[in-house]
Every structure is written in C-alpha cells, then in structure tokens.
Amino acid sequence: MNGKKLLIVEDEQDIRELYSEILRGEGYEVTEAWDGEVGLKTALSGRFDIILLDVMLPKVDGLKILKEIKKKPELSKIPIILLTNLGADAVIKEAFTLGAEAYVIKSEYTPDQVINEVNKVFTQEATA
Amino acid sequence: MALLLTIFASFLCIITGLFVYLKNPKNWSNTIFSIFALVLGLWIIADFLPLISTSEQWALFWLRINMFLAAWLCYTFFLFVYAFPRAKMDFSLRYLTESFIFVSLVSVLSLTPLVFSDASVTGGAIIPSPGLAMPLFALNVVLFLVGGFAQLVRKYRLAFHLEKAQLRIVLIGALLMFSLILANNFFAVVLLKNTELIVLSPLYILVFVFFVAYAMVRHRFMDLHLVVVRTVTFALLTLTLAIIYVAGTSVFFILSGEAVLPLNQIVIQIFLTLIIALTFQPLSRIIEKVTDPIFFKGHFEAQHLLKLVSQTLPTTILIKELSETVLETISREIRSRDSAIHLTDRRGKIVDTYDSGPSRPLPLSEKDFGLIYKRAQSQTLVFEDLEEGELKEVMRAAQLSLVFSLKVKGELVGFFVAGEKSSGDIYSTEEISVLEILMPEIAVALSNAKSYAEIVKFNITLKEEIRKATLKLKMANEKLKVLDKIKDDFVSVASHELRTPMTSIKSYMWMVLNNRAGEVPEKMKNYLERAYRATERLISLVNDMLNVSRIESGRVELTYESFDPVILSEEVVAEIKPKADERGIYLKVEKASMGDVFADRNRVKEILINLLGNGLKFVTQGGITIKFSAKGGLVSSKLPGESGSLRSNQKNQSSKFKAAAKEFVEISVTDTGPGISDEDLQRLFKKFGRLENSYVSVATNGGTGLGLYISKSLVELMGGKIGVGSKLGEGSRFWFTLPAAGDE
C-alpha cells in the first residue's frame, strides 16, 4: 500500500474493474464509481489523492464533474486524469483548460502505460 | 388726283419696304430691298413736289432733293441686285466703301448748283438747267443702273426654279419702271423740255410695285406671299365695305329726298366705317376675355385641349397618376363638374375606377351600369342627344352627360365618363369631336399603363417566389449542415462506441499475454498475440476512419505553430525506436539547421509516425533515414480555407502563414526497403478501394490503407505537398514539404 486514495469514475465495467485491479496491484486504495452522479458525489465528499475520470458518463459527463471539482477550493488541487476514447482534440483541449493533469486514451494505452501515467503524477509531485 | 396717286404709290412703296424688312430683319437682301423701296417712296414724293412748288426756288430745291434721292436709288438698286437672294453681303469691303463714297459725293453734289444750276420757267413748266457736275450724276445713274441690270440678267441666267421666276419678274418690273422713268424724267424734261409726263411717274412705280407684289404672291418673293395675300384681301374687304356704305347711304338719301351729303362728309363716314370694321375683331376678343371668367363659358380651344392632353399622356406610366392627370386636364378644359375613367376587362366588367371632382354615390344597380356601358361600346353617349327612354333615365340618375368608350385595336379597355358642365351648358359638337379624337390616344396610354402595372406586379410576384425559393434552399442547406454534423457526430460517437469494447479486448488480452493471469503456454501465447495484434489493427482502423471522415467533411481543426521539424522527428524516432530495435532496423535523423516550419505539430507527428510505420512494415534490413532540405517555390495551390471540401480552422496567425509561404522545408523519409512497383505507386495515396475491374487491394501487410491518404490530406491542408520516389529493389523515398516559418 502506498496509501494514496484513488477514485475511478468509469461506466464501462470491464475497464473499471481492470484498472481498479491493476492499480490496487500498485498499492493504491481504489474507490469505484460507475456513473457521473455517483462519481461527483463521491468526489465531493471523500478526500482523494487522485481521480481518474471518464468523459462519456451517464447522468453527468466527465467534463462537468471536472469543472465542479475544480470549483471547490479544497478539492481543486487534486490531480485528475481524464480517461477517454473520444478522438476529438477539442475534448482534450477543454480538459486541459479546465485543469486536467493528463489524459489517457483507453484504446491506445496498455495497462502498463496507464499505471505509468498514474505513478507519474506522484513522482512529478515529489520532484515539484 | 395726281397727289392722291403719288401719295398712294409712295405709301405702297414704303409699306412694302417695311414689310420686307420686318419679315426677315437679319437678311441683307431684305434690308437692302426695304431701303430701296423706302428711297423710292420718298423719291416719288420728291419727284412730284417740284410740280406744285410755288416758286422757282422751291422747285429747284425739290429738284435737288429729287436728284439726291435718285442717286441713292440707283445705288440701292445696284446693291440689292448684288445681294439678292443671299442673306449676307458678299461684296468686298473695298468696293463697298469706294462705291459708297462715290455715291455720297454725287448725291451731295446734287444738292449743289453743280448738278442743277438753276431752274427756269418755260411754257408754264419749271425746267432745270444742268450744271457742271451733271455728267458725274449721269455717270452715277448709268453706272449703277447698267451694272445692276447686267448683274440682274446674269443672275437670272444662272438661277433656276423659284429664284429664276422671281428674278424674271423683278427684272421685267424694274426694266419697265426705270426705262419709263428715264424716258419721263430725263429725256422728256431735259431733251424735250416737257414736264407734263412727270406726273405719270407714280404710275410707273406702281407698275414696278405690281410686279414685285406678283413675284411675292406667285413666287414667294421675299417670303411675303401670305402678307400680300392678306393685305390684298383686306384691302378688297374695306373697299367693298366702303362701296356698300356709300351706295347704301346714297340710295337712302335719294329715296328719302334729302340732300346728298357733301363729298368730304361721305369720306369721313367711310373712314369711320372702316375703323369699325377694323376694330370689330380685336374688340370682340377683348370683351370675351373679360366676360369669360364671369360666365365660366370660356372659349373652348380645341387645339389647346389636344395639345395639353397629348403632352400629358406620355408623362407617366403609372395608371393612377395617368388617369387622374388626364381627368383633371380634360375636366378643366371642358369645364365639366366631374369626370371618371372606368377600366374594364374586355367584356365590359368594371375592374377599376378613377375620378376627378367630387365623388358622388352611384345609386345604380349593376344591371343599369351594364346597360349604359353596353351601349357605349358601340357609340359615344351624349345625354342631350338621347331619346327619352330607359337609357336616358339611367344616365340622368347617374348624372352622366357623356360616355365614351376607350378601345385599343378594337378591344375594350374602359370608359371615359363626364358629368354635366359646371355652367349648366350642354357640350358643343366641337368639344365632343375633340374628345372623340382623344379617346383612342387615352385608351392606348391606359392600356400601356395597365401592362406596366402588370409587369410590376409580376416582378413583385417573381421576387417573392425567388425569395421563397431562396429561403427553402437556405433551410435545406441548414438541414444538410445539420445532417453533416450529425453524420460527423455519428462517426465520432460510432468510433467511440467501437473503441469501448475494443479497449476491453485489448487490455484484457494484454493482461493475459503479460502473465498477469498466470503463466501462458507458448502456443496459447502465439494465438493470443495474433489476436492482440488484430485488435490493435482494428483500433487503428477505427481511428483512421474517423480521421478520414473528418477530413472529408472539412472538420479538421489545425493548430498552427512554429516548431523545429528536426526536433519533432527526433521525438518520433525516440517513440518508435523500441519497435525498430525489435526488428533490427536503424532509425536515423540527419540533423540540419533548417529553421522552424509553420504547421500543426501534432498532425506532422502523425504523418511522421505514419511514414515511419510504413517503412518499418516493409524494411527487413537496413533502416530509415529522415532528411531535411530547403525548397523554394510558390505556395501550394491549396491554401487553408481554399481547398475545396477541406476546411481547416486556423487558430493563430494565418497572416504569418501567408507571409512565410515563400519557402518550404522538405522532410524526406528514405528507407532501404524493397521499393514499390510503378503500379502500386499509383495507388499509394488513395483511400482503400479497388481499381476498376480489379480486386487487387490497396492495403497491404497489415496497414489500414488509409494512412497515406490521411497524410496527403493533412500535408495539403497545411499548404505543403507530398510525394514518393521509388524503384523496385532500390528502396523508397517519401517526402513532404511544409511552409517555413517567416521572420516576425
């Protein structure tokens, strides 16, 4: 256990479960949310060290959640990685504008690369 | 008697001269002739006066005046002959001055004793004795008369038609006159010492005047034909009146037994009669002018109305304006209380009405209307002329006095109707005739105005239709745009939907292949690896299709920036290196300082990845080298925003792009692979598809068949060009150009 609390908001069960499994394998304490509404509530209530956020979600979409989280001053510092399969540059651009830390294209990234991406956040933090 | 004759002849001469001058003051011929006539008139008097002079001195005096005038007479005759018929004097100034001086001299001398030294009474008549300068005088006379006549004859010979006729008359008249005068005054007096014949001089003048008058009337000499005719007519009229008056009063006096009035009283009465006769016409006109406004009657001038209406008709093409102006003009001139124009269709049904004057209710039923207008189609209806009957009753009720039909080419256009005159009079035949003359003109004008109105309406309708059609088109276009967006969205969403399960497949497979689910037997690993690669290919294909869809619908967003292509190439190489190393292929970047290029960095990265990826697929030994070179040349014909269906949204500094687009950087990817056949070269940059009648596929060896097509599209969007050079067995060289970033 590295003690880091991780929230993953992803409606696709396969992916959510896979990512949760491998990240737990890395030592993260993973909390899962399966739709936008639950995700937002969870994010706002709990204290997480990192959030993995899918864009296409039922009820509330990922970008909106991102916005909401960043609005709260006590939560705005939490690094958020966007998960997406949308190929639109516009989405990515907006994500960064809203303050996302990084993004992962699910269909491109191997599980390894996903782990890397997550770890990178903390190593950067360490060096920052 | 002789005095009367003299005065009459003189009067005639002077009047003639006056008329001729006034007819055409600017014309030289006219002016000279009038001077001649004037001098002649004066000379007649001067010729006579010596005969009634009371003393020798007076006689001599008048004789001298006579000579003075005679000198000028000959001169003016001469001048006239020379000038006629031209308007300007074409005599040379020198001759004119010389001759003028000469004549002045002679005429002045005439007043001195040098021409006539004195006069003596011989046998009851006063005979002058010639003086020393008489020969000079004679010379004057001869010179100008002979010269004049010579010229006259010459002109007569050269002239033709009208001029010839005129000259003939003048020639004969002048010849007669002058010869008779000469015979009278000169030969008789000087040679025969006989002054008796001098009294006849006026007669000779009259002869001349008669000839001139004849020329004027018959041959339009001096263009006084009408004047002469009128004057003669008038003279006859007065003469007749005088005779009637005298005869009448004489008869009356004889019958009543009273004494006949003395001659001078008769003359006075004749004189008064003539004055009355003369003044009757002008006086009646003046009185009419005064009473006109009082009685509204006014003087109907047909010509005036015709002129007014004819002038009005072409002034406007708008039917309302036209009708109202015509109505107003006519009403005013014929002094009707009101009038109206009814426009109808061909069968007489009223379509439109315009009126002038106080509008009155028409208490007529349609049947009554129809009755009037049916009759009016064949004839003009004049209320007063109708017999008592149904029609007249109807017209009385409608207060219509006149109904005219307006027809164009026999087809009915409408009706013109008028109420009664303001003064209560009936319309004169003249007024009705004039209106009948005008109706066809009015009908044509109205018909034209109607056609014009229809054209305008049609134009408006047309415009409206066009507007509607354009709106429909716009809406259809909007719909298309929406559909396009939906299609694009569909592709985007579809790609996303496709990617979702593929991610699952790929990720779980990776887990298994990487022994996260336990050790994998060799064979199983083999099979799973193939499946895994296939998944990767599938994902790649979906990405490419999405790209192509975006490119083709012009929804590619490019973000331009300046960057070093060398650095980017190194980045890409670094990313791909692991794969290359696996296959034992080298990747080299030949460094060069090219400066920056101005393009979308991410897309260029994609292109490089594509090209390198292709290379890796085919190269089995050796490697791939990336090279750079500078290229000059024109901007690619496909500027952003101009490339047909390809649209790009430039985010920054398009002007910078244009400014820099003079030079290019060429990036080439050369490999040591097997090379490409000519056949295949053709198909390289096309989308996957089949050549006609062939099932040879474009995609080879695991590619999607779209990569190069996408690369080509992107390169061209950014203003560059792409190409390939290859020979079988000699490797391939893919190149593309990008605009160099300009200096800022």
PDB file of C-alpha atoms in Angstrom, chain B residues 268-423:
ATOM      1  CA  ILE B 268     -65.380 110.826 -93.169  1.00  0.00           C
ATOM      2  CA  GLN B 269     -68.201 108.356 -92.844  1.00  0.00           C
ATOM      3  CA  ILE B 270     -66.428 105.822 -94.980  1.00  0.00           C
ATOM      4  CA  PHE B 271     -63.401 106.346 -92.808  1.00  0.00           C
ATOM      5  CA  LEU B 272     -65.380 105.698 -89.633  1.00  0.00           C
ATOM      6  CA  THR B 273     -66.932 102.587 -91.111  1.00  0.00           C
ATOM      7  CA  LEU B 274     -63.541 101.270 -91.929  1.00  0.00           C
ATOM      8  CA  ILE B 275     -62.366 101.872 -88.386  1.00  0.00           C
ATOM      9  CA  ILE B 276     -65.328  99.995 -87.014  1.00  0.00           C
ATOM     10  CA  ALA B 277     -64.711  97.159 -89.421  1.00  0.00           C
ATOM     11  CA  LEU B 278     -61.082  97.037 -88.439  1.00  0.00           C
ATOM     12  CA  THR B 279     -61.641  97.132 -84.738  1.00  0.00           C
ATOM     13  CA  PHE B 280     -64.530  94.738 -84.578  1.00  0.00           C
ATOM     14  CA  GLN B 281     -62.481  91.599 -84.267  1.00  0.00           C
ATOM     15  CA  PRO B 282     -59.895  92.726 -81.723  1.00  0.00           C
ATOM     16  CA  LEU B 283     -62.597  94.429 -79.669  1.00  0.00           C
ATOM     17  CA  SER B 284     -64.764  91.341 -79.512  1.00  0.00           C
ATOM     18  CA  ARG B 285     -61.761  89.326 -78.402  1.00  0.00           C
ATOM     19  CA  ILE B 286     -61.001  91.714 -75.557  1.00  0.00           C
ATOM     20  CA  ILE B 287     -64.576  91.747 -74.350  1.00  0.00           C
ATOM     21  CA  GLU B 288     -64.671  87.964 -74.471  1.00  0.00           C
ATOM     22  CA  LYS B 289     -61.557  87.753 -72.370  1.00  0.00           C
ATOM     23  CA  VAL B 290     -63.158  89.948 -69.739  1.00  0.00           C
ATOM     24  CA  THR B 291     -66.518  88.186 -69.587  1.00  0.00           C
ATOM     25  CA  ASP B 292     -65.094  84.699 -69.757  1.00  0.00           C
ATOM     26  CA  PRO B 293     -64.179  84.255 -66.114  1.00  0.00           C
ATOM     27  CA  ILE B 294     -67.548  85.676 -65.096  1.00  0.00           C
ATOM     28  CA  PHE B 295     -69.636  83.284 -67.047  1.00  0.00           C
ATOM     29  CA  PHE B 296     -67.449  80.180 -66.929  1.00  0.00           C
ATOM     30  CA  LYS B 297     -68.195  79.819 -70.509  1.00  0.00           C
ATOM     31  CA  GLY B 298     -64.678  80.286 -71.578  1.00  0.00           C
ATOM     32  CA  HIS B 299     -63.502  79.805 -75.041  1.00  0.00           C
ATOM     33  CA  PHE B 300     -63.071  76.219 -75.916  1.00  0.00           C
ATOM     34  CA  GLU B 301     -59.914  75.915 -77.886  1.00  0.00           C
ATOM     35  CA  ALA B 302     -59.806  72.537 -79.446  1.00  0.00           C
ATOM     36  CA  GLN B 303     -56.192  72.806 -80.320  1.00  0.00           C
ATOM     37  CA  HIS B 304     -55.304  73.726 -76.793  1.00  0.00           C
ATOM     38  CA  LEU B 305     -57.010  70.699 -75.323  1.00  0.00           C
ATOM     39  CA  LEU B 306     -55.495  68.374 -77.883  1.00  0.00           C
ATOM     40  CA  LYS B 307     -52.075  69.769 -77.177  1.00  0.00           C
ATOM     41  CA  LEU B 308     -52.473  69.563 -73.399  1.00  0.00           C
ATOM     42  CA  VAL B 309     -53.701  66.007 -73.369  1.00  0.00           C
ATOM     43  CA  SER B 310     -51.137  64.824 -75.901  1.00  0.00           C
ATOM     44  CA  GLN B 311     -48.443  66.348 -73.760  1.00  0.00           C
ATOM     45  CA  THR B 312     -49.818  64.815 -70.584  1.00  0.00           C
ATOM     46  CA  LEU B 313     -50.178  61.270 -71.838  1.00  0.00           C
ATOM     47  CA  PRO B 314     -46.505  60.374 -72.131  1.00  0.00           C
ATOM     48  CA  THR B 315     -45.510  61.893 -68.807  1.00  0.00           C
ATOM     49  CA  THR B 316     -46.280  58.924 -66.632  1.00  0.00           C
ATOM     50  CA  ILE B 317     -46.603  55.176 -66.898  1.00  0.00           C
ATOM     51  CA  LEU B 318     -48.375  54.790 -63.580  1.00  0.00           C
ATOM     52  CA  ILE B 319     -52.020  54.139 -64.211  1.00  0.00           C
ATOM     53  CA  LYS B 320     -53.403  56.040 -61.245  1.00  0.00           C
ATOM     54  CA  GLU B 321     -51.342  59.141 -61.944  1.00  0.00           C
ATOM     55  CA  LEU B 322     -52.131  58.964 -65.649  1.00  0.00           C
ATOM     56  CA  SER B 323     -55.866  58.630 -65.172  1.00  0.00           C
ATOM     57  CA  GLU B 324     -56.061  61.376 -62.617  1.00  0.00           C
ATOM     58  CA  THR B 325     -53.964  63.788 -64.670  1.00  0.00           C
ATOM     59  CA  VAL B 326     -55.983  63.135 -67.821  1.00  0.00           C
ATOM     60  CA  LEU B 327     -59.248  63.514 -65.938  1.00  0.00           C
ATOM     61  CA  GLU B 328     -58.130  66.707 -64.296  1.00  0.00           C
ATOM     62  CA  THR B 329     -56.909  68.226 -67.554  1.00  0.00           C
ATOM     63  CA  ILE B 330     -59.991  67.356 -69.551  1.00  0.00           C
ATOM     64  CA  SER B 331     -62.423  68.336 -66.812  1.00  0.00           C
ATOM     65  CA  ARG B 332     -60.773  71.664 -66.515  1.00  0.00           C
ATOM     66  CA  GLU B 333     -60.780  72.385 -70.210  1.00  0.00           C
ATOM     67  CA  ILE B 334     -64.329  71.309 -70.979  1.00  0.00           C
ATOM     68  CA  ARG B 335     -65.441  72.661 -67.611  1.00  0.00           C
ATOM     69  CA  SER B 336     -67.290  69.601 -66.501  1.00  0.00           C
ATOM     70  CA  ARG B 337     -68.336  69.188 -62.917  1.00  0.00           C
ATOM     71  CA  ASP B 338     -66.748  65.822 -62.648  1.00  0.00           C
ATOM     72  CA  SER B 339     -65.463  63.012 -64.730  1.00  0.00           C
ATOM     73  CA  ALA B 340     -64.230  59.490 -64.327  1.00  0.00           C
ATOM     74  CA  ILE B 341     -62.353  56.724 -66.048  1.00  0.00           C
ATOM     75  CA  HIS B 342     -63.614  53.191 -65.595  1.00  0.00           C
ATOM     76  CA  LEU B 343     -61.139  50.474 -66.524  1.00  0.00           C
ATOM     77  CA  THR B 344     -62.779  47.282 -67.575  1.00  0.00           C
ATOM     78  CA  ASP B 345     -61.947  43.874 -68.826  1.00  0.00           C
ATOM     79  CA  ARG B 346     -62.649  43.014 -72.399  1.00  0.00           C
ATOM     80  CA  ARG B 347     -66.271  42.228 -71.775  1.00  0.00           C
ATOM     81  CA  GLY B 348     -67.062  45.497 -70.057  1.00  0.00           C
ATOM     82  CA  LYS B 349     -66.992  44.445 -66.455  1.00  0.00           C
ATOM     83  CA  ILE B 350     -65.560  47.244 -64.403  1.00  0.00           C
ATOM     84  CA  VAL B 351     -62.211  46.494 -62.836  1.00  0.00           C
ATOM     85  CA  ASP B 352     -61.070  49.857 -61.551  1.00  0.00           C
ATOM     86  CA  THR B 353     -62.287  53.436 -61.339  1.00  0.00           C
ATOM     87  CA  TYR B 354     -60.544  56.751 -61.130  1.00  0.00           C
ATOM     88  CA  ASP B 355     -62.337  60.027 -60.810  1.00  0.00           C
ATOM     89  CA  SER B 356     -61.830  63.711 -60.535  1.00  0.00           C
ATOM     90  CA  GLY B 357     -64.193  66.114 -58.975  1.00  0.00           C
ATOM     91  CA  PRO B 358     -66.479  65.460 -56.037  1.00  0.00           C
ATOM     92  CA  SER B 359     -67.189  61.788 -55.878  1.00  0.00           C
ATOM     93  CA  ARG B 360     -70.825  61.028 -55.902  1.00  0.00           C
ATOM     94  CA  PRO B 361     -72.648  57.930 -54.896  1.00  0.00           C
ATOM     95  CA  LEU B 362     -73.683  55.858 -57.816  1.00  0.00           C
ATOM     96  CA  PRO B 363     -77.099  54.586 -56.938  1.00  0.00           C
ATOM     97  CA  LEU B 364     -77.076  52.292 -59.881  1.00  0.00           C
ATOM     98  CA  SER B 365     -77.508  48.606 -59.897  1.00  0.00           C
ATOM     99  CA  GLU B 366     -75.095  46.525 -61.856  1.00  0.00           C
ATOM    100  CA  LYS B 367     -77.794  45.946 -64.424  1.00  0.00           C
ATOM    101  CA  ASP B 368     -78.175  49.643 -65.106  1.00  0.00           C
ATOM    102  CA  PHE B 369     -74.491  50.048 -65.306  1.00  0.00           C
ATOM    103  CA  GLY B 370     -74.305  47.256 -67.765  1.00  0.00           C
ATOM    104  CA  LEU B 371     -76.970  48.915 -69.862  1.00  0.00           C
ATOM    105  CA  ILE B 372     -75.030  52.140 -70.185  1.00  0.00           C
ATOM    106  CA  TYR B 373     -71.778  50.529 -70.915  1.00  0.00           C
ATOM    107  CA  LYS B 374     -73.119  48.030 -73.341  1.00  0.00           C
ATOM    108  CA  ARG B 375     -74.494  50.827 -75.458  1.00  0.00           C
ATOM    109  CA  ALA B 376     -71.391  52.919 -75.011  1.00  0.00           C
ATOM    110  CA  GLN B 377     -69.244  50.238 -76.543  1.00  0.00           C
ATOM    111  CA  SER B 378     -70.651  50.880 -79.962  1.00  0.00           C
ATOM    112  CA  GLN B 379     -71.244  54.640 -79.783  1.00  0.00           C
ATOM    113  CA  THR B 380     -70.478  57.688 -77.770  1.00  0.00           C
ATOM    114  CA  LEU B 381     -73.381  58.542 -75.499  1.00  0.00           C
ATOM    115  CA  VAL B 382     -74.358  62.175 -75.228  1.00  0.00           C
ATOM    116  CA  PHE B 383     -77.173  62.735 -72.784  1.00  0.00           C
ATOM    117  CA  GLU B 384     -78.864  65.536 -74.655  1.00  0.00           C
ATOM    118  CA  ASP B 385     -78.871  63.596 -77.886  1.00  0.00           C
ATOM    119  CA  LEU B 386     -80.580  60.535 -76.472  1.00  0.00           C
ATOM    120  CA  GLU B 387     -84.273  59.912 -76.907  1.00  0.00           C
ATOM    121  CA  GLU B 388     -86.306  59.558 -73.765  1.00  0.00           C
ATOM    122  CA  GLY B 389     -86.117  56.007 -72.647  1.00  0.00           C
ATOM    123  CA  GLU B 390     -84.586  53.592 -70.246  1.00  0.00           C
ATOM    124  CA  LEU B 391     -81.033  54.539 -71.135  1.00  0.00           C
ATOM    125  CA  LYS B 392     -81.626  58.238 -70.729  1.00  0.00           C
ATOM    126  CA  GLU B 393     -83.303  57.668 -67.379  1.00  0.00           C
ATOM    127  CA  VAL B 394     -80.368  55.678 -66.186  1.00  0.00           C
ATOM    128  CA  MET B 395     -77.915  58.297 -67.305  1.00  0.00           C
ATOM    129  CA  ARG B 396     -79.968  61.005 -65.682  1.00  0.00           C
ATOM    130  CA  ALA B 397     -79.939  59.102 -62.431  1.00  0.00           C
ATOM    131  CA  ALA B 398     -76.201  58.613 -62.655  1.00  0.00           C
ATOM    132  CA  GLN B 399     -75.742  62.253 -63.611  1.00  0.00           C
ATOM    133  CA  LEU B 400     -73.725  61.280 -66.642  1.00  0.00           C
ATOM    134  CA  SER B 401     -73.641  63.575 -69.614  1.00  0.00           C
ATOM    135  CA  LEU B 402     -71.001  61.923 -71.737  1.00  0.00           C
ATOM    136  CA  VAL B 403     -69.888  58.355 -72.044  1.00  0.00           C
ATOM    137  CA  PHE B 404     -67.025  57.465 -74.351  1.00  0.00           C
ATOM    138  CA  SER B 405     -65.588  54.023 -74.857  1.00  0.00           C
ATOM    139  CA  LEU B 406     -61.838  53.520 -74.746  1.00  0.00           C
ATOM    140  CA  LYS B 407     -60.668  50.953 -77.192  1.00  0.00           C
ATOM    141  CA  VAL B 408     -57.301  49.688 -78.343  1.00  0.00           C
ATOM    142  CA  LYS B 409     -57.266  47.756 -81.577  1.00  0.00           C
ATOM    143  CA  GLY B 410     -60.954  47.279 -81.296  1.00  0.00           C
ATOM    144  CA  GLU B 411     -60.682  45.783 -77.846  1.00  0.00           C
ATOM    145  CA  LEU B 412     -62.403  47.486 -74.950  1.00  0.00           C
ATOM    146  CA  VAL B 413     -60.121  48.967 -72.311  1.00  0.00           C
ATOM    147  CA  GLY B 414     -62.582  51.058 -70.370  1.00  0.00           C
ATOM    148  CA  PHE B 415     -64.895  54.072 -70.413  1.00  0.00           C
ATOM    149  CA  PHE B 416     -64.463  57.774 -70.037  1.00  0.00           C
ATOM    150  CA  VAL B 417     -67.475  59.456 -68.499  1.00  0.00           C
ATOM    151  CA  ALA B 418     -68.231  63.062 -67.696  1.00  0.00           C
ATOM    152  CA  GLY B 419     -70.934  64.741 -65.732  1.00  0.00           C
ATOM    153  CA  GLU B 420     -72.590  67.959 -66.842  1.00  0.00           C
ATOM    154  CA  LYS B 421     -70.780  71.246 -67.287  1.00  0.00           C
ATOM    155  CA  SER B 422     -70.349  73.481 -64.263  1.00  0.00           C
ATOM    156  CA  SER B 423     -72.089  76.272 -66.132  1.00  0.00           C
TER     157      SER B 423
END
